[in-house]
Coordinates of C-alpha atoms in Angstrom, one line a residue:
Chain A
M193 CA 3.0 12.4 51.7
P194 CA 5.3 11.5 48.9
D195 CA 5.6 7.9 47.9
K196 CA 8.9 6.2 47.2
N197 CA 9.0 7.6 43.7
G198 CA 8.4 11.1 44.9
K199 CA 5.0 11.2 43.1
G200 CA 3.3 12.8 46.1
R201 CA 5.9 15.6 46.2
E202 CA 5.4 16.2 42.5
S203 CA 1.7 16.6 43.0
E204 CA 2.3 19.0 45.8
Q205 CA 4.5 21.1 43.6
D206 CA 1.8 21.1 40.9
A207 CA -0.8 22.0 43.5
Q208 CA 1.5 24.9 44.6
I209 CA 1.8 26.1 41.1
I210 CA -1.9 26.0 40.5
E211 CA -2.5 27.9 43.8
L212 CA -0.1 30.6 42.6
L213 CA -1.7 30.8 39.2
W214 CA -5.1 31.0 40.9
A215 CA -3.9 33.9 43.0
R216 CA -2.5 35.6 39.8
E217 CA 1.0 35.4 41.1
E218 CA 3.5 35.5 38.2
R219 CA 5.8 33.3 40.2
G220 CA 3.4 30.5 39.3
I221 CA 4.1 30.8 35.6
A222 CA 7.8 30.9 36.3
M223 CA 7.6 27.7 38.3
L224 CA 5.5 26.1 35.6
S225 CA 8.0 27.0 33.0
E226 CA 10.9 25.7 35.0
R227 CA 9.2 22.5 35.8
Y228 CA 7.5 21.6 32.5
E229 CA 8.9 23.8 29.7
R230 CA 11.3 21.1 28.4
R231 CA 8.6 18.4 28.4
L232 CA 6.1 20.7 26.7
F233 CA 8.8 21.5 24.2
W234 CA 9.0 17.9 23.2
V235 CA 5.3 17.6 22.9
A236 CA 5.4 20.5 20.4
R237 CA 8.6 19.3 18.8
S238 CA 7.0 16.0 17.8
I239 CA 4.7 18.1 15.6
L240 CA 6.6 21.3 14.7
A241 CA 10.1 22.4 13.7
E242 CA 12.3 23.4 16.6
E243 CA 11.9 27.2 16.4
E244 CA 8.1 26.9 16.0
A245 CA 8.0 24.4 18.9
A246 CA 9.7 26.9 21.2
E247 CA 7.1 29.6 20.2
C248 CA 4.3 27.1 20.7
V249 CA 5.5 26.5 24.3
N250 CA 5.5 30.2 25.0
D251 CA 2.0 30.4 23.7
T252 CA 1.1 27.5 25.9
L253 CA 2.5 29.1 29.1
L254 CA 0.5 32.2 28.3
A255 CA -2.7 30.2 27.7
V256 CA -2.2 28.4 31.0
W257 CA -1.8 31.7 32.7
N258 CA -4.9 33.0 31.0
S259 CA -7.0 30.0 31.8
I260 CA -6.2 29.3 35.4
P261 CA -8.5 30.7 36.8
P262 CA -11.3 29.9 35.9
N263 CA -10.0 26.3 35.3
R264 CA -8.5 24.3 38.1
P265 CA -6.9 21.2 36.5
Q266 CA -6.4 18.1 38.5
Y267 CA -3.4 17.1 36.4
L268 CA -1.3 20.2 35.6
F269 CA 1.1 18.7 33.1
A270 CA -1.7 16.9 31.2
Y271 CA -3.6 20.2 31.2
A272 CA -0.7 22.2 29.8
A273 CA 0.4 19.4 27.4
A274 CA -3.1 19.2 25.9
I275 CA -3.1 22.9 25.3
C276 CA 0.4 22.7 23.8
R277 CA -0.5 19.8 21.5
N278 CA -3.6 21.6 20.3
N279 CA -1.6 24.8 19.7
A280 CA 0.9 22.8 17.8
Y281 CA -1.7 21.2 15.5
N282 CA -3.3 24.6 15.0
R283 CA 0.0 26.0 13.9
L284 CA 0.6 23.1 11.6
R285 CA -2.8 23.7 9.9
W286 CA -2.1 27.4 9.5
E287 CA 1.6 27.4 8.7
N288 CA 1.9 24.2 6.7
A289 CA -0.1 25.4 3.7
Q290 CA 2.3 23.6 1.3
K291 CA 3.4 20.4 2.9
R292 CA 2.3 18.1 5.7
K293 CA 4.9 17.0 8.2
A294 CA 5.8 13.5 7.4
E295 CA 5.5 12.1 10.9
V296 CA 2.0 13.6 11.3
V297 CA 0.9 12.1 8.0
S298 CA 2.3 8.8 9.2
L299 CA 0.4 9.0 12.5
S300 CA -2.8 10.0 10.7
N301 CA -2.5 7.0 8.3
E302 CA -2.0 4.6 11.1
L303 CA -5.0 6.0 13.0
E304 CA -7.1 5.4 9.9
E305 CA -7.0 1.8 11.0
C306 CA -8.8 2.6 14.2
I307 CA -11.8 3.9 12.3
P308 CA -14.5 1.3 11.6
A309 CA -15.6 1.0 8.0
G310 CA -19.0 2.4 7.2
R311 CA -20.5 5.8 7.1
E312 CA -19.7 8.9 9.2
M313 CA -19.4 8.8 12.9
Q314 CA -22.5 10.2 14.5
Q315 CA -20.9 12.2 17.4
P316 CA -17.2 12.7 17.0
G317 CA -15.3 14.7 19.6
R318 CA -16.2 14.3 23.2
E319 CA -17.9 10.9 22.7
L320 CA -14.9 9.6 20.9
E321 CA -12.6 10.9 23.7
R322 CA -14.7 9.1 26.3
L323 CA -14.8 5.9 24.5
L324 CA -11.1 6.0 23.7
A325 CA -10.3 6.6 27.4
D326 CA -12.5 3.6 28.4
F327 CA -10.8 1.5 25.8
L328 CA -7.3 2.5 26.9
R329 CA -8.1 1.9 30.6
G330 CA -9.0 -1.6 29.7
L331 CA -5.6 -2.3 28.1
P332 CA -2.5 -3.6 29.9
K333 CA -0.3 -0.7 31.0
E334 CA 2.5 -1.3 28.4
K335 CA 0.0 -1.3 25.5
R336 CA -1.7 1.8 26.8
L337 CA 1.5 3.7 27.2
L338 CA 2.7 2.7 23.8
F339 CA -0.6 3.9 22.2
V340 CA -0.6 7.2 24.1
R341 CA 3.1 7.9 23.5
R342 CA 2.7 7.2 19.8
Y343 CA -0.5 8.9 19.0
W344 CA -0.8 11.6 21.7
Y345 CA 2.8 12.5 22.2
G346 CA 3.9 11.7 18.7
D347 CA 6.9 9.5 19.6
T348 CA 8.6 7.6 16.8
I349 CA 8.7 3.8 16.6
E350 CA 12.4 3.9 17.2
M351 CA 12.1 6.0 20.4
L352 CA 9.4 3.7 21.7
A353 CA 11.5 0.6 21.0
E354 CA 14.4 2.1 22.9
H355 CA 12.3 3.3 25.8
F356 CA 10.4 0.0 26.2
G357 CA 13.5 -2.1 25.6
C358 CA 12.2 -4.1 22.6
S359 CA 12.6 -4.2 18.9
A360 CA 10.9 -1.8 16.5
G361 CA 9.1 -4.7 15.0
R362 CA 7.6 -5.6 18.3
V363 CA 6.4 -2.0 18.9
K364 CA 4.8 -2.0 15.4
S365 CA 3.2 -5.3 16.1
I366 CA 1.7 -4.2 19.4
L367 CA 0.4 -0.9 17.9
F368 CA -1.1 -2.8 15.0
R369 CA -3.0 -5.1 17.3
V370 CA -4.1 -2.2 19.5
R371 CA -5.4 -0.3 16.5
R372 CA -7.4 -3.3 15.4
Q373 CA -8.7 -3.8 19.0
C374 CA -9.6 -0.1 19.1
R375 CA -11.5 -0.3 15.8
A376 CA -13.4 -3.4 17.0
Y377 CA -14.2 -1.6 20.3
L378 CA -15.5 1.5 18.6
K379 CA -17.6 -0.6 16.3
K380 CA -19.0 -2.6 19.1
E381 CA -20.0 0.6 20.9
G382 CA -22.0 1.5 17.9
I383 CA -21.0 5.1 17.4
W384 CA -20.7 4.6 13.7
V385 CA -24.0 4.2 11.8
Chain B
M63 CA -13.8 11.3 9.7
N64 CA -10.3 10.4 8.6
G65 CA -7.0 9.6 10.5
A66 CA -6.1 13.3 10.8
D67 CA -9.5 14.1 12.3
F68 CA -9.0 11.2 14.7
L69 CA -5.5 12.5 15.6
N70 CA -7.1 15.8 16.4
A71 CA -10.1 14.4 18.2
I72 CA -8.0 12.6 20.8
N73 CA -6.5 15.8 22.0
G74 CA -9.1 15.9 24.8
L75 CA -8.2 12.5 26.0
D76 CA -8.7 11.9 29.7
A77 CA -6.0 13.9 31.6
S78 CA -5.1 11.0 33.9
I79 CA -4.1 8.9 30.8
I80 CA -2.0 11.7 29.3
E81 CA -0.4 12.3 32.7
E82 CA 0.4 8.6 33.1
A83 CA 2.2 8.4 29.8
G84 CA 3.8 11.8 30.3
Q85 CA 5.4 10.8 33.5
E86 CA 7.6 8.2 31.9
E87 CA 10.8 9.9 32.5
T88 CA 13.1 7.9 30.3
V89 CA 11.2 8.8 27.2
R90 CA 12.9 12.2 27.3
R91 CA 16.3 10.8 27.3
V92 CA 15.9 9.3 23.8
R93 CA 14.3 12.3 22.3
R94 CA 17.3 13.6 20.4
R95 CA 17.1 11.2 17.6
R96 CA 18.0 11.2 13.9
R97 CA 15.3 12.1 11.6
T98 CA 14.2 10.0 8.7
K99 CA 14.8 10.5 5.1
T100 CA 11.5 12.1 4.8
A101 CA 12.8 15.1 6.8
L102 CA 13.0 17.4 3.8
A103 CA 9.5 16.5 2.7
A104 CA 8.6 17.5 6.2
A105 CA 9.8 21.0 5.8
L106 CA 7.6 23.4 7.7
L107 CA 6.6 26.7 6.5
C108 CA 5.1 29.6 8.3
V109 CA 4.1 33.1 7.5
C110 CA 4.0 35.8 10.0
L111 CA 3.5 39.5 9.9
T112 CA 5.6 42.0 11.7
A113 CA 5.0 45.7 11.9
G114 CA 7.6 48.4 11.7
G115 CA 11.0 47.1 12.6
G116 CA 10.9 43.9 10.7
A117 CA 10.5 45.8 7.6
A118 CA 14.2 46.6 7.6
A119 CA 14.8 43.1 6.5
A120 CA 13.0 43.5 3.2
S121 CA 14.9 45.1 0.5
V122 CA 13.5 47.4 -2.1
L123 CA 14.2 44.7 -4.7
G124 CA 11.6 42.5 -3.0
I125 CA 12.7 39.5 -1.1
E126 CA 15.4 39.5 1.6
L127 CA 16.8 36.2 2.9
F128 CA 18.4 36.0 6.3
N129 CA 18.8 34.0 9.5
F130 CA 20.3 31.0 7.8
S131 CA 21.0 28.4 10.5
S132 CA 21.9 24.8 10.4
G133 CA 21.7 22.7 13.5
E134 CA 21.8 19.0 14.4
S135 CA 18.0 18.7 14.8
S136 CA 16.7 21.4 12.5
S137 CA 17.8 24.0 10.0
S138 CA 16.0 27.1 8.7
Y139 CA 16.0 30.4 7.1
D140 CA 13.7 33.3 6.8
A141 CA 12.5 35.3 3.8
A142 CA 10.9 38.7 4.2
F143 CA 9.3 41.2 1.9
Q144 CA 7.5 44.5 2.3
I145 CA 3.9 43.9 1.6
E146 CA 1.7 46.0 -0.7
P147 CA -1.7 45.7 0.9
K148 CA -4.6 45.1 -1.5
P149 CA -7.8 47.0 -0.8
L150 CA -10.6 44.9 0.7
S151 CA -12.9 46.2 -2.1
A152 CA -10.8 44.3 -4.6
F153 CA -12.2 41.0 -3.2
K154 CA -15.5 40.4 -4.8
G155 CA -15.9 36.7 -4.5
P156 CA -17.8 34.4 -2.1
I157 CA -14.8 34.5 0.3
V158 CA -16.0 37.8 1.8
E159 CA -19.4 36.5 2.9
T160 CA -17.9 33.1 3.8
L161 CA -15.5 34.6 6.3
R162 CA -18.0 37.0 7.7
E163 CA -20.3 34.1 8.4
I164 CA -17.8 31.5 9.7
V165 CA -15.0 33.4 11.5
P166 CA -17.1 35.3 14.2
E167 CA -18.6 31.9 15.1
Q168 CA -15.1 30.4 15.3
F169 CA -14.1 33.0 17.8
A170 CA -17.4 32.8 19.7
E171 CA -17.1 29.0 20.1
Y172 CA -13.4 28.8 20.6
E173 CA -12.4 26.3 23.2
L174 CA -8.8 26.4 24.4
W175 CA -8.2 22.6 24.3
N176 CA -10.2 21.5 21.3
S177 CA -10.8 24.2 18.8
R178 CA -8.9 25.0 15.7
M179 CA -7.2 28.3 15.6
P180 CA -10.0 30.9 15.1
G181 CA -9.6 33.2 12.2
V182 CA -8.1 30.6 10.0
W183 CA -10.0 29.0 7.2
S184 CA -9.0 26.8 4.3
R185 CA -10.6 25.2 1.3
N186 CA -9.3 23.0 -1.5
F187 CA -10.0 23.7 -5.1
W188 CA -9.5 21.6 -8.2
D189 CA -7.7 24.3 -10.1
W190 CA -6.5 27.9 -10.0
E191 CA -9.4 29.3 -11.9
S192 CA -11.9 28.1 -9.2
A193 CA -9.7 29.4 -6.4
V194 CA -9.2 32.8 -7.9
E195 CA -12.9 33.0 -8.7
F196 CA -13.7 32.3 -5.1
L197 CA -11.5 35.3 -4.1
G198 CA -13.1 37.4 -6.8
V199 CA -9.9 39.3 -7.6
D200 CA -8.7 40.5 -11.0
F201 CA -5.0 40.9 -10.0
L202 CA -4.1 37.2 -9.8
R203 CA -3.4 34.5 -12.4
A204 CA -2.3 30.9 -12.0
P205 CA 1.5 31.2 -11.7
V206 CA 2.1 27.8 -13.3
T207 CA 0.1 26.6 -16.2
S208 CA 2.6 24.2 -17.9
L209 CA 1.7 21.6 -15.3
E210 CA -1.6 20.3 -14.2
P211 CA -2.2 20.9 -10.5
D212 CA -3.4 18.1 -8.2
G213 CA -5.3 20.8 -6.4
V214 CA -5.1 24.3 -5.1
E215 CA -5.3 25.1 -1.4
L216 CA -6.6 28.4 -0.1
Y217 CA -5.6 29.5 3.4
A218 CA -7.3 32.6 4.6
H219 CA -6.6 34.5 7.8
A220 CA -9.3 36.8 9.0
A221 CA -9.8 39.2 11.9
E222 CA -12.4 38.5 14.6
D223 CA -15.2 40.1 12.6
G224 CA -14.4 38.1 9.5
T225 CA -12.4 40.7 7.6
L226 CA -9.8 39.1 5.4
V227 CA -6.3 39.9 6.5
S228 CA -4.2 37.6 4.3
A229 CA -4.6 34.7 2.0
S230 CA -2.3 32.2 0.3
L231 CA -3.0 30.0 -2.6
T232 CA -0.8 27.0 -3.2
G233 CA -1.0 24.8 -6.2
N234 CA 0.4 21.2 -5.7
Y235 CA 2.0 19.5 -8.6
R236 CA 3.8 16.2 -9.0
T237 CA 6.2 15.0 -11.7
D238 CA 8.3 11.8 -11.9
D239 CA 11.2 13.6 -10.2
Y240 CA 9.7 16.3 -8.1
N241 CA 6.9 17.4 -5.8
I242 CA 6.3 21.0 -6.7
F243 CA 4.4 23.8 -4.9
A244 CA 3.6 27.2 -6.4
A245 CA 2.3 29.6 -3.8
V246 CA 1.1 33.2 -3.9
Y247 CA 0.7 35.3 -0.8
I248 CA -1.8 38.1 -0.7
Y249 CA -2.2 40.7 2.0
T250 CA -5.1 43.2 2.5
E251 CA -5.3 46.6 3.9
A252 CA -6.4 45.0 7.2
C253 CA -2.7 44.2 7.8
G254 CA -2.0 47.9 8.1
E255 CA 0.7 50.0 6.5
G256 CA 4.4 49.3 6.8
T257 CA 4.0 45.6 7.4
T258 CA 6.6 43.1 6.5
A259 CA 5.6 39.5 5.7
Q260 CA 8.0 36.9 6.8
V261 CA 8.2 33.4 5.5
F262 CA 10.0 30.7 7.5
S263 CA 11.4 27.6 5.8
A264 CA 12.6 24.8 8.0
T265 CA 13.8 21.3 7.6
D266 CA 14.5 18.7 10.2
G267 CA 18.2 17.8 10.6
G268 CA 21.3 19.6 9.3
A269 CA 21.2 21.3 5.9
E270 CA 23.5 23.2 3.6
Y271 CA 22.0 26.3 2.0
A272 CA 23.2 27.8 -1.3
P273 CA 21.5 31.1 -2.1
E274 CA 21.4 32.4 -5.6
E275 CA 20.1 35.4 -7.4
Y276 CA 18.3 35.3 -10.7
V277 CA 16.7 37.9 -12.9
T278 CA 14.0 36.7 -15.3
S279 CA 14.0 37.7 -19.0
G280 CA 11.3 40.2 -18.1
G281 CA 13.5 41.8 -15.4
I282 CA 11.9 40.3 -12.3
Y283 CA 14.5 39.9 -9.5
C284 CA 14.2 36.4 -7.9
R285 CA 15.9 34.9 -4.9
I286 CA 16.6 31.2 -4.9
V287 CA 17.7 28.9 -2.1
H288 CA 19.0 25.4 -2.8
T289 CA 18.8 23.2 0.3
S290 CA 20.7 19.9 0.7
E291 CA 20.3 17.7 3.7
T292 CA 23.7 16.9 5.1
E293 CA 23.0 13.3 6.0
N294 CA 19.8 12.1 4.3
N295 CA 20.4 13.1 0.7
G296 CA 17.1 15.1 0.7
A297 CA 17.1 18.2 -1.5
M298 CA 14.9 21.0 -2.5
S299 CA 15.1 24.4 -4.2
E300 CA 12.9 27.4 -3.5
G301 CA 12.5 30.5 -5.6
Y302 CA 10.9 33.8 -4.5
F303 CA 9.9 37.0 -6.2
V304 CA 7.5 39.9 -5.7
K305 CA 5.3 41.2 -8.4
D306 CA 2.4 43.6 -8.2
G307 CA 2.6 43.5 -4.4
L308 CA 2.2 39.7 -4.3
M309 CA 4.9 37.3 -3.1
Y310 CA 5.4 34.2 -5.2
R311 CA 7.2 31.1 -3.9
I312 CA 8.0 28.1 -6.0
T313 CA 9.3 25.0 -4.3
L314 CA 10.8 21.9 -5.9
I315 CA 11.4 18.9 -3.7
E316 CA 13.5 16.1 -5.1
R317 CA 11.9 12.7 -5.0
S318 CA 15.2 10.8 -5.5
Q319 CA 18.7 12.1 -6.0
D320 CA 20.1 15.5 -5.3
E321 CA 20.7 16.9 -8.7
R322 CA 20.9 20.6 -8.2
E323 CA 21.7 21.7 -11.7
R324 CA 18.7 19.9 -13.2
R325 CA 16.5 21.2 -10.3
A326 CA 17.7 24.7 -10.7
E327 CA 17.1 24.7 -14.4
L328 CA 13.5 23.6 -13.9
L329 CA 13.0 26.1 -11.1
K330 CA 14.1 28.9 -13.3
Q331 CA 11.8 27.8 -16.0
L332 CA 8.9 27.9 -13.6
L333 CA 10.0 31.3 -12.2
E334 CA 10.1 32.7 -15.8
E335 CA 6.6 31.3 -16.4
A336 CA 5.2 32.6 -13.1
A337 CA 6.9 36.1 -13.4
G338 CA 5.8 36.4 -17.0
R339 CA 2.1 36.0 -16.3

């Protein structure tokens, strides 16, 4: 049953797409494209130039088609967006042999602040993902959304300020504090030796 | 681990958190934004290979420039050239064994969400000599020696069994006025015959392009593209030529004002130097 925001209906549509993909019905990929292509494009566009981003979305749709089955994601958009983002960063590594995209460099520099000082992390990857998810769930929603929109979706400070209805200075300030909190959290969890 | 690794590592963040942030509808409405002044420095490059038909774009003189487009959010052009594949036996350096060892593992362990693109491998070197020695080839020299590189980056692209398909070497240089990149693109017989290599140069935001032709004192035909951002005063010039089956690309990015004449003069000096070696 959809709630007042239509979320239930959205989930139903996602479930229908997954069922179609699971049954190898090409209509599923057409529906996925119609429903999420534009949003996936903006995930890729925050990392790549426009033309490459469009290619990246096509690769993503193909990858979703090829991976469902065997996978049956609970959140279809998040599933496709994660593939899209990974594809985009892969393209950036391969294609950008000469220059680094300025916004990505900026994001990387900011995220340096999340890394506790000391020697190497013992178990990067999945353990980091789990701890980061735990950390983010513990944050107020606004801070969590700001962090994820900035560092996962690659939104600019100006976009976040406009979206959240506050100044760019406030966005920077919140992100700065969240990065410090994140560093302290990771250090407390002791995954750095 | 550095910030870039961290940025990569969070790709597999819990799907419910990604979904929650992705459902914020209004975010999309403000997506069409102006880019920053760093947009030109953010120019993205890609190299792709096309068989057969794409070859028509590459002229017998070497480089063909086409698809110039300037839009509100991005601008780009393509450069193509007919490759002259190098025999795999010409590569006698450690790269051969390195790729044979690493690449099949990359493919075997590839995970859709989290893995880097299999078949792609890179390494940084202090100088050209070390990078060329790693390839173990005798047909390649440092294109620019009048400047000291900050480093030389090797990108190799291999087939699933680790056979080298293509490689690029890019020297990074920095002067008071410019960031400079000198790149050489190499293709092997694993590409197949009749293949055209295509290089894509893009900038964020609108741009004006001014193509130019130039012939070096040694008779090497070069294509030059001067790029000026229409709103942000960013500017760069890129020069291309083909010699001995290798494509060379030299890029100058202005660090301050757009002074095309001065930039073009330096670019031509560097093209003369690279083509004369």
